Amino acid sequence: MTRRNPNLAKLQGGYLFPEINRRKMELLERDPAAKIIGMDVGNTTQPLTPFIAAALSRYAAELSTPEGYSGYGHEQGLNALREEIAKSYYRGLVAADEVFVSDGAKCDIGRLQLLFGAGATFAVQDPSYPVYVDGGVIMGQSGDFKEELRYFDGITYWPCTPENNFFPDLQTSPAADLIYWCSPNNPTGAASTKLQLQELVKFARTHRAIIIFDAAYAMYIQDPALPRSIFEIEGAREVAIEVNSFSKMAGFTGVRLAWTVVPRELCFEGGEPVITDWNRIMTTIFNGASNIAQHGGLAALSDTGQAEVQGLISFYMENAALIKGTLEDLGVQCWGGKNAPYVWARFENCSSWQAFEHFFEKAHIVTTPGVGFGPSGEGFLRFSAFGQRHDVEQACERLQKLLR
Ligand code: PLP
């Protein structure tokens, strides 16, 4: 008989969202008329913008002509798109051939784990996007799950809470081979300052660790003093990889387009360049991002596309301000929502799941229990600003009725 990958058995209760969906189904069975408002998932809701949508359609139509047809492209992506990302997004901080275009930041995070293999140890912000931990567990980079403490043995959790301004004390933090760092952070909405990222890079250089910097929400940063890329930090090219995406920037959650930057200076312990192995992985198990999506990406990075993208981002950030304002008026302590589309709310004297149940049962509002993102998320809920305006407004009214 074929044996199950034992690492999969270590994953607890599956991914967070299937459990939330199970509860939604259960409620609808009990009360089919319930008008549930989802403030849980980070899925975009606004339609694609006209200029970008036209570029996608135009290229799809071109593919239906003999002259315009193209099959497989370069696994690393269209040269024009790699160049545009290097030039307009990074303003020359990275080179086009260091940019690897892909079908998603989540997929790239999974493939990056292949790059380092089962022997690598890793540190994560606690709480963090569950894919870092779950992916590492599947890869065999952890021990077993400790039910009572809600963490996996062998993984270094760096608590990032309001008490430490969402940044660990690196003087006392244990190191690991890999450091996953997400800024602006999902779920807390905390965006790291330049000083914090300088400290992080210094730490990685001292411990010869590699930072996997997830910048999927970088375009949501409103404060111009906050870095949008780890490569804005001096010395990062020797210690960091950056993952980024068109998903939250341009509403490409369904279109699928992302990229990863691996600088040429980044090397393994033995001096081998990481970029060579990344190229090998991408050319072996990936066959290039959709050519239609890549033309949409090119449009998104143009001046007109960027103006449209800013409109989308402003819309979601207005949602975030509405949610945060409502909760704060009701005396709930909140963070995030300023440079990220997530509001991180603390509920004293109750667990995340108890708080979740309260809003779900009493107001039919779905949130995400903070503990699902790591042990330090206990007692918090994440409110997502991705949603239709009328839903957000209605959710705020329900919150006012419930908490007043
Ligand atoms: N990184 C973070 C921090 C996310 O929150 C998400 C999606 O929610 C992703 C990556 C996934 O991005 P993509 O749609 O490009 O796979």
Tab-separated table of C-alpha atoms and ligand atoms in Angstrom:
chain	number	residue	atom	x	y	z
A	1	MET	CA	0.000	0.000	0.000
A	2	THR	CA	1.076	3.553	-0.663
A	3	ARG	CA	1.834	5.432	2.517
A	4	ARG	CA	0.509	8.910	3.227
A	5	ASN	CA	3.061	11.716	3.472
A	6	PRO	CA	3.373	11.751	7.292
A	7	ASN	CA	3.850	15.521	7.280
A	8	LEU	CA	0.339	16.031	5.975
A	9	ALA	CA	-0.990	14.223	9.017
A	10	LYS	CA	0.669	16.879	11.193
A	11	LEU	CA	-1.478	19.678	9.805
A	12	GLN	CA	-4.173	20.562	12.269
A	13	GLY	CA	-7.805	20.838	11.296
A	14	GLY	CA	-6.970	21.788	7.721
A	15	TYR	CA	-6.683	25.345	6.562
A	16	LEU	CA	-8.553	27.974	8.567
A	17	PHE	CA	-11.120	28.904	5.919
A	18	PRO	CA	-12.636	25.432	5.370
A	19	GLU	CA	-13.569	25.438	9.070
A	20	ILE	CA	-15.213	28.864	8.751
A	21	ASN	CA	-17.094	27.649	5.664
A	22	ARG	CA	-18.301	24.600	7.559
A	23	ARG	CA	-19.781	26.906	10.199
A	24	LYS	CA	-21.417	29.061	7.515
A	25	MET	CA	-23.087	26.009	5.979
A	26	GLU	CA	-24.239	24.889	9.403
A	27	LEU	CA	-25.832	28.296	10.088
A	28	LEU	CA	-27.574	28.343	6.709
A	29	GLU	CA	-29.008	24.899	7.379
A	30	ARG	CA	-30.400	26.147	10.683
A	31	ASP	CA	-31.522	29.516	9.310
A	32	PRO	CA	-31.783	29.548	5.498
A	33	ALA	CA	-32.886	33.209	5.504
A	34	ALA	CA	-29.759	34.387	7.322
A	35	LYS	CA	-28.031	37.233	5.425
A	36	ILE	CA	-24.416	36.457	6.131
A	37	ILE	CA	-21.839	39.183	5.486
A	38	GLY	CA	-18.332	37.878	4.892
A	39	MET	CA	-15.543	39.995	6.336
A	40	ASP	CA	-13.259	37.017	6.552
A	41	VAL	CA	-11.401	36.220	3.355
A	42	GLY	CA	-8.868	38.410	1.621
A	43	ASN	CA	-10.545	37.945	-1.735
A	44	THR	CA	-10.979	40.941	-4.006
A	45	THR	CA	-14.538	41.946	-4.929
A	46	GLN	CA	-14.242	44.926	-7.299
A	47	PRO	CA	-14.354	44.229	-11.054
A	48	LEU	CA	-11.253	44.456	-13.196
A	49	THR	CA	-10.654	48.014	-14.309
A	50	PRO	CA	-11.386	49.026	-17.946
A	51	PHE	CA	-7.883	49.605	-19.297
A	52	ILE	CA	-6.497	46.417	-17.773
A	53	ALA	CA	-9.549	44.343	-18.771
A	54	ALA	CA	-9.254	45.649	-22.356
A	55	ALA	CA	-5.613	44.544	-22.513
A	56	LEU	CA	-6.593	41.047	-21.347
A	57	SER	CA	-9.402	40.827	-23.943
A	58	ARG	CA	-7.249	42.211	-26.726
A	59	TYR	CA	-4.526	39.690	-26.134
A	60	ALA	CA	-7.027	36.824	-25.863
A	61	ALA	CA	-8.445	37.893	-29.253
A	62	GLU	CA	-4.955	38.078	-30.763
A	63	LEU	CA	-4.378	34.500	-29.719
A	64	SER	CA	-7.219	33.484	-32.011
A	65	THR	CA	-5.306	34.676	-35.084
A	66	PRO	CA	-2.461	32.812	-36.799
A	67	GLU	CA	-0.152	35.837	-36.452
A	68	GLY	CA	-1.034	36.533	-32.855
A	69	TYR	CA	-1.005	33.003	-31.528
A	70	SER	CA	1.690	31.877	-29.106
A	71	GLY	CA	2.038	28.677	-27.120
A	72	TYR	CA	4.424	28.074	-24.241
A	73	GLY	CA	6.507	31.081	-23.362
A	74	HIS	CA	9.609	31.413	-21.217
A	75	GLU	CA	9.082	29.785	-17.818
A	76	GLN	CA	10.554	32.926	-16.244
A	77	GLY	CA	7.973	35.178	-17.882
A	78	LEU	CA	7.700	37.627	-20.775
A	79	ASN	CA	10.856	39.681	-21.088
A	80	ALA	CA	8.774	42.844	-21.467
A	81	LEU	CA	6.977	42.174	-18.186
A	82	ARG	CA	10.164	41.289	-16.294
A	83	GLU	CA	11.703	44.504	-17.545
A	84	GLU	CA	8.653	46.567	-16.623
A	85	ILE	CA	8.565	45.105	-13.091
A	86	ALA	CA	12.273	45.879	-12.644
A	87	LYS	CA	11.922	49.374	-14.085
A	88	SER	CA	8.571	50.713	-12.930
A	89	TYR	CA	7.915	48.742	-9.736
A	90	TYR	CA	11.475	48.495	-8.373
A	91	ARG	CA	12.829	51.629	-10.078
A	92	GLY	CA	15.980	49.768	-10.995
A	93	LEU	CA	16.659	48.246	-7.553
A	94	VAL	CA	16.537	44.801	-9.181
A	95	ALA	CA	17.420	43.579	-12.676
A	96	ALA	CA	14.888	42.134	-15.115
A	97	ASP	CA	16.591	38.730	-15.127
A	98	GLU	CA	16.214	38.523	-11.330
A	99	VAL	CA	12.414	38.724	-11.706
A	100	PHE	CA	10.569	35.406	-12.164
A	101	VAL	CA	6.942	35.840	-13.211
A	102	SER	CA	4.500	33.251	-11.900
A	103	ASP	CA	0.891	32.218	-11.350
A	104	GLY	CA	0.693	33.373	-7.727
A	105	ALA	CA	2.604	34.418	-4.642
A	106	LYS	CA	1.089	31.499	-2.756
A	107	CYS	CA	2.359	29.047	-5.374
A	108	ASP	CA	5.796	30.694	-5.263
A	109	ILE	CA	5.920	30.368	-1.478
A	110	GLY	CA	5.257	26.628	-1.910
A	111	ARG	CA	7.920	26.310	-4.596
A	112	LEU	CA	10.408	28.276	-2.469
A	113	GLN	CA	10.038	25.620	0.206
A	114	LEU	CA	11.234	23.063	-2.387
A	115	LEU	CA	14.270	25.230	-2.925
A	116	PHE	CA	15.388	24.767	0.668
A	117	GLY	CA	14.133	21.246	1.339
A	118	ALA	CA	13.194	19.378	4.478
A	119	GLY	CA	16.411	20.194	6.342
A	120	ALA	CA	15.821	23.953	6.539
A	121	THR	CA	14.622	25.575	9.739
A	122	PHE	CA	12.430	28.653	9.658
A	123	ALA	CA	11.130	31.557	11.700
A	124	VAL	CA	7.788	33.278	11.177
A	125	GLN	CA	6.031	36.355	12.429
A	126	ASP	CA	3.367	35.169	14.836
A	127	PRO	CA	0.617	35.680	13.669
A	128	SER	CA	1.234	35.217	9.950
A	129	TYR	CA	-0.271	34.074	6.644
A	130	PRO	CA	-0.798	30.330	7.256
A	131	VAL	CA	0.908	29.222	4.036
A	132	TYR	CA	4.419	29.756	5.469
A	133	VAL	CA	3.869	27.394	8.387
A	134	ASP	CA	1.629	24.874	6.627
A	135	GLY	CA	3.898	24.752	3.572
A	136	GLY	CA	6.952	24.243	5.778
A	137	VAL	CA	5.171	21.488	7.697
A	138	ILE	CA	4.265	19.647	4.467
A	139	MET	CA	7.886	20.010	3.360
A	140	GLY	CA	9.029	18.344	6.598
A	141	GLN	CA	10.591	21.437	8.162
A	142	SER	CA	8.763	21.014	11.498
A	143	GLY	CA	8.063	18.606	14.309
A	144	ASP	CA	4.607	17.724	15.588
A	145	PHE	CA	1.794	20.075	16.502
A	146	LYS	CA	1.577	20.897	20.207
A	147	GLU	CA	-2.150	21.081	20.737
A	148	GLU	CA	-2.071	22.850	24.101
A	149	LEU	CA	0.360	25.550	22.896
A	150	ARG	CA	-1.052	25.689	19.366
A	151	TYR	CA	2.346	25.614	17.678
A	152	PHE	CA	4.539	23.223	15.757
A	153	ASP	CA	7.733	21.996	17.333
A	154	GLY	CA	10.834	23.022	15.459
A	155	ILE	CA	9.366	26.244	14.039
A	156	THR	CA	10.572	29.512	15.514
A	157	TYR	CA	7.598	31.780	16.206
A	158	TRP	CA	8.378	35.456	16.652
A	159	PRO	CA	5.443	37.009	18.522
A	160	CYS	CA	4.395	40.251	16.803
A	161	THR	CA	1.753	41.930	18.929
A	162	PRO	CA	0.636	45.466	19.809
A	163	GLU	CA	2.882	45.211	22.886
A	164	ASN	CA	6.060	45.011	20.790
A	165	ASN	CA	4.735	47.213	17.990
A	166	PHE	CA	4.446	44.090	15.816
A	167	PHE	CA	8.207	43.665	15.715
A	168	PRO	CA	10.205	41.096	17.711
A	169	ASP	CA	13.119	41.943	19.950
A	170	LEU	CA	15.797	40.616	17.633
A	171	GLN	CA	18.443	40.799	20.383
A	172	THR	CA	16.719	37.891	22.093
A	173	SER	CA	15.015	36.183	19.129
A	174	PRO	CA	16.344	32.798	18.053
A	175	ALA	CA	17.535	32.596	14.436
A	176	ALA	CA	16.668	30.067	11.726
A	177	ASP	CA	17.781	29.336	8.164
A	178	LEU	CA	14.753	31.064	6.665
A	179	ILE	CA	12.750	34.025	7.928
A	180	TYR	CA	9.291	34.630	6.492
A	181	TRP	CA	8.454	38.296	6.774
A	182	CYS	CA	5.247	39.813	5.457
A	183	SER	CA	4.836	43.595	5.280
A	184	PRO	CA	2.203	44.927	5.321
A	185	ASN	CA	1.308	41.924	7.376
A	186	ASN	CA	-1.601	39.638	6.858
A	187	PRO	CA	-3.387	39.427	9.326
A	188	THR	CA	-2.296	42.308	11.602
A	189	GLY	CA	-2.089	44.998	8.935
A	190	ALA	CA	1.215	46.172	10.458
A	191	ALA	CA	3.637	47.648	7.938
A	192	SER	CA	7.291	47.510	8.984
A	193	THR	CA	9.225	50.749	9.194
A	194	LYS	CA	12.541	51.305	7.441
A	195	LEU	CA	14.336	51.034	10.767
A	196	GLN	CA	12.662	47.716	11.546
A	197	LEU	CA	13.567	46.274	8.152
A	198	GLN	CA	17.132	47.521	8.556
A	199	GLU	CA	17.280	45.586	11.833
A	200	LEU	CA	15.817	42.520	10.159
A	201	VAL	CA	18.359	42.621	7.331
A	202	LYS	CA	21.165	43.097	9.842
A	203	PHE	CA	19.900	40.088	11.799
A	204	ALA	CA	19.752	37.948	8.632
A	205	ARG	CA	23.265	38.999	7.673
A	206	THR	CA	24.617	38.219	11.148
A	207	HIS	CA	22.978	34.800	11.266
A	208	ARG	CA	23.438	34.067	7.555
A	209	ALA	CA	19.717	33.505	7.201
A	210	ILE	CA	17.563	34.148	4.140
A	211	ILE	CA	14.516	36.418	4.407
A	212	ILE	CA	11.509	35.482	2.287
A	213	PHE	CA	9.804	38.841	2.097
A	214	ASP	CA	6.126	38.720	1.153
A	215	ALA	CA	5.085	42.087	-0.259
A	216	ALA	CA	1.669	41.021	-1.596
A	217	TYR	CA	0.063	44.097	0.044
A	218	ALA	CA	2.863	46.588	-0.606
A	219	MET	CA	0.709	48.728	-2.879
A	220	TYR	CA	-1.643	49.362	0.049
A	221	ILE	CA	1.029	51.311	1.908
A	222	GLN	CA	-0.196	54.896	2.177
A	223	ASP	CA	2.636	56.342	4.257
A	224	PRO	CA	5.448	57.281	1.846
A	225	ALA	CA	8.060	56.784	4.584
A	226	LEU	CA	7.341	53.039	4.784
A	227	PRO	CA	9.334	50.731	2.477
A	228	ARG	CA	7.386	48.828	-0.177
A	229	SER	CA	10.202	46.422	-0.927
A	230	ILE	CA	12.910	44.760	1.134
A	231	PHE	CA	15.331	45.827	-1.597
A	232	GLU	CA	14.954	49.424	-0.450
A	233	ILE	CA	17.096	48.331	2.489
A	234	GLU	CA	20.849	48.406	2.078
A	235	GLY	CA	22.422	44.960	2.237
A	236	ALA	CA	19.154	43.121	1.487
A	237	ARG	CA	20.295	41.812	-1.870
A	238	GLU	CA	22.664	39.358	-0.159
A	239	VAL	CA	19.991	38.003	2.224
A	240	ALA	CA	16.502	38.329	0.756
A	241	ILE	CA	14.041	36.991	-1.767
A	242	GLU	CA	10.863	38.978	-2.439
A	243	VAL	CA	7.505	37.533	-3.394
A	244	ASN	CA	4.888	39.883	-4.834
A	245	SER	CA	1.586	39.663	-6.647
A	246	PHE	CA	-0.929	41.387	-8.903
A	247	SER	CA	-3.752	39.757	-6.900
A	248	LYS	CA	-4.474	42.445	-4.336
A	249	MET	CA	-2.965	45.231	-6.416
A	250	ALA	CA	-5.068	44.850	-9.574
A	251	GLY	CA	-7.808	42.407	-8.568
A	252	PHE	CA	-5.985	39.495	-10.237
A	253	THR	CA	-6.971	36.976	-7.533
A	254	GLY	CA	-8.754	34.992	-10.242
A	255	VAL	CA	-6.638	36.048	-13.226
A	256	ARG	CA	-3.493	34.794	-11.420
A	257	LEU	CA	-0.211	36.660	-11.825
A	258	ALA	CA	2.686	37.245	-9.458
A	259	TRP	CA	6.449	37.384	-9.318
A	260	THR	CA	9.457	36.515	-7.202
A	261	VAL	CA	12.762	38.366	-7.158
A	262	VAL	CA	15.942	36.408	-6.443
A	263	PRO	CA	18.976	38.710	-6.463
A	264	ARG	CA	22.145	37.433	-8.068
A	265	GLU	CA	24.197	38.129	-4.907
A	266	LEU	CA	22.099	35.743	-2.770
A	267	CYS	CA	24.079	32.556	-2.106
A	268	PHE	CA	23.793	29.352	-0.122
A	269	GLU	CA	26.247	28.471	2.631
A	270	GLY	CA	28.533	26.792	0.084
A	271	GLY	CA	28.611	29.890	-2.149
A	272	GLU	CA	26.236	28.521	-4.814
A	273	PRO	CA	23.932	31.225	-6.200
A	274	VAL	CA	20.301	30.720	-5.152
A	275	ILE	CA	19.065	32.168	-8.448
A	276	THR	CA	20.493	29.212	-10.403
A	277	ASP	CA	18.537	26.689	-8.335
A	278	TRP	CA	15.392	28.831	-8.423
A	279	ASN	CA	15.643	28.953	-12.199
A	280	ARG	CA	16.044	25.151	-12.209
A	281	ILE	CA	12.947	24.701	-10.058
A	282	MET	CA	10.851	27.097	-12.119
A	283	THR	CA	11.909	25.512	-15.406
A	284	THR	CA	11.300	22.023	-14.027
A	285	ILE	CA	7.938	22.200	-12.296
A	286	PHE	CA	6.422	25.401	-13.675
A	287	ASN	CA	5.582	26.133	-17.289
A	288	GLY	CA	5.195	29.884	-17.261
A	289	ALA	CA	2.334	32.170	-16.250
A	290	SER	CA	-0.652	32.606	-18.575
A	291	ASN	CA	0.343	34.784	-21.520
A	292	ILE	CA	-3.037	36.553	-21.312
A	293	ALA	CA	-2.500	37.360	-17.635
A	294	GLN	CA	0.998	38.652	-18.367
A	295	HIS	CA	-0.378	41.126	-20.906
A	296	GLY	CA	-2.848	42.234	-18.246
A	297	GLY	CA	0.111	42.674	-15.904
A	298	LEU	CA	1.892	44.878	-18.422
A	299	ALA	CA	-1.232	47.034	-18.682
A	300	ALA	CA	-1.497	47.203	-14.877
A	301	LEU	CA	2.041	48.592	-14.628
A	302	SER	CA	1.498	51.285	-17.265
A	303	ASP	CA	0.612	54.822	-16.131
A	304	THR	CA	-3.079	54.361	-17.003
A	305	GLY	CA	-3.111	50.959	-15.324
A	306	GLN	CA	-1.487	52.358	-12.192
A	307	ALA	CA	-4.097	55.126	-11.995
A	308	GLU	CA	-6.811	52.454	-12.126
A	309	VAL	CA	-5.003	50.337	-9.533
A	310	GLN	CA	-4.883	53.342	-7.195
A	311	GLY	CA	-8.667	53.653	-7.563
A	312	LEU	CA	-9.156	50.035	-6.492
A	313	ILE	CA	-6.806	50.408	-3.560
A	314	SER	CA	-8.491	53.623	-2.398
A	315	PHE	CA	-11.853	51.877	-2.503
A	316	TYR	CA	-10.690	49.044	-0.241
A	317	MET	CA	-8.851	51.441	2.052
A	318	GLU	CA	-12.075	53.460	2.476
A	319	ASN	CA	-13.735	50.194	3.517
A	320	ALA	CA	-10.913	49.641	5.995
A	321	ALA	CA	-11.394	53.139	7.444
A	322	LEU	CA	-15.143	52.520	7.841
A	323	ILE	CA	-14.577	49.228	9.661
A	324	LYS	CA	-11.822	50.572	11.877
A	325	GLY	CA	-13.710	53.776	12.661
A	326	THR	CA	-16.835	51.842	13.635
A	327	LEU	CA	-14.982	49.410	15.881
A	328	GLU	CA	-12.966	52.157	17.556
A	329	ASP	CA	-16.107	54.236	18.195
A	330	LEU	CA	-17.516	51.192	19.915
A	331	GLY	CA	-14.477	50.978	22.168
A	332	VAL	CA	-12.768	48.045	20.430
A	333	GLN	CA	-8.984	48.283	20.251
A	334	CYS	CA	-7.858	48.003	16.626
A	335	TRP	CA	-4.656	48.019	14.602
A	336	GLY	CA	-3.905	47.923	10.879
A	337	GLY	CA	-6.342	49.327	8.333
A	338	LYS	CA	-4.051	52.272	7.533
A	339	ASN	CA	-1.447	50.728	5.261
A	340	ALA	CA	-3.176	47.399	4.701
A	341	PRO	CA	-6.680	46.153	3.904
A	342	TYR	CA	-6.978	44.324	7.226
A	343	VAL	CA	-8.171	45.515	10.621
A	344	TRP	CA	-6.855	43.560	13.599
A	345	ALA	CA	-9.195	43.855	16.564
A	346	ARG	CA	-8.635	42.713	20.139
A	347	PHE	CA	-11.447	41.298	22.258
A	348	GLU	CA	-10.547	41.222	25.934
A	349	ASN	CA	-11.425	38.224	28.047
A	350	CYS	CA	-12.502	35.967	25.240
A	351	SER	CA	-10.833	33.641	22.790
A	352	SER	CA	-10.716	34.315	19.057
A	353	TRP	CA	-13.249	31.582	18.365
A	354	GLN	CA	-15.584	32.892	21.106
A	355	ALA	CA	-15.412	36.372	19.568
A	356	PHE	CA	-15.957	34.842	16.128
A	357	GLU	CA	-19.058	32.974	17.415
A	358	HIS	CA	-20.435	36.146	18.969
A	359	PHE	CA	-20.393	38.161	15.740
A	360	PHE	CA	-21.400	35.184	13.662
A	361	GLU	CA	-24.385	34.062	15.731
A	362	LYS	CA	-25.625	37.488	16.822
A	363	ALA	CA	-24.953	39.575	13.687
A	364	HIS	CA	-24.286	36.998	10.960
A	365	ILE	CA	-20.929	38.658	10.303
A	366	VAL	CA	-18.083	36.340	9.393
A	367	THR	CA	-14.636	37.352	10.603
A	368	THR	CA	-11.407	35.386	10.834
A	369	PRO	CA	-10.297	34.153	14.264
A	370	GLY	CA	-6.825	35.522	14.917
A	371	VAL	CA	-5.610	32.305	16.510
A	372	GLY	CA	-5.852	30.638	13.098
A	373	PHE	CA	-2.812	32.711	12.103
A	374	GLY	CA	-0.650	31.605	15.024
A	375	PRO	CA	-0.675	31.361	18.817
A	376	SER	CA	-0.137	35.111	19.307
A	377	GLY	CA	-3.348	35.769	17.372
A	378	GLU	CA	-5.424	34.445	20.266
A	379	GLY	CA	-7.981	36.994	21.444
A	380	PHE	CA	-7.998	38.833	18.106
A	381	LEU	CA	-10.226	38.869	15.030
A	382	ARG	CA	-9.213	39.917	11.553
A	383	PHE	CA	-11.717	42.043	9.622
A	384	SER	CA	-11.050	42.110	5.887
A	385	ALA	CA	-11.726	45.315	3.941
A	386	PHE	CA	-12.295	43.408	0.713
A	387	GLY	CA	-16.025	43.674	0.080
A	388	GLN	CA	-18.829	45.597	-1.549
A	389	ARG	CA	-19.446	48.994	0.039
A	390	HIS	CA	-23.088	48.277	0.887
A	391	ASP	CA	-22.032	45.057	2.674
A	392	VAL	CA	-19.381	46.898	4.657
A	393	GLU	CA	-21.869	49.625	5.599
A	394	GLN	CA	-24.440	47.066	6.613
A	395	ALA	CA	-21.868	45.152	8.639
A	396	CYS	CA	-20.920	48.386	10.430
A	397	GLU	CA	-24.593	49.036	11.265
A	398	ARG	CA	-24.924	45.537	12.655
A	399	LEU	CA	-21.754	46.007	14.721
A	400	GLN	CA	-23.172	49.241	16.138
A	401	LYS	CA	-26.408	47.526	17.135
A	402	LEU	CA	-24.581	44.612	18.696
A	403	LEU	CA	-21.878	46.440	20.603
A	404	ARG	CA	-23.627	49.635	21.638
B	1	PLP	N1	0.752	36.495	0.446
B	1	PLP	C1	-0.108	36.939	1.346
B	1	PLP	C2	0.398	37.582	2.597
B	1	PLP	C3	-1.495	36.799	1.168
B	1	PLP	O1	-2.349	37.238	2.094
B	1	PLP	C4	-1.959	36.172	-0.012
B	1	PLP	C5	-3.389	35.977	-0.260
B	1	PLP	O2	-4.254	36.211	0.532
B	1	PLP	C6	-1.016	35.720	-0.933
B	1	PLP	C7	0.328	35.897	-0.673
B	1	PLP	C8	-1.456	34.995	-2.160
B	1	PLP	O3	-1.215	35.715	-3.315
B	1	PLP	P1	-1.550	35.122	-4.747
B	1	PLP	O4	-2.990	35.400	-5.037
B	1	PLP	O5	-0.623	35.848	-5.665
B	1	PLP	O6	-1.269	33.652	-4.722
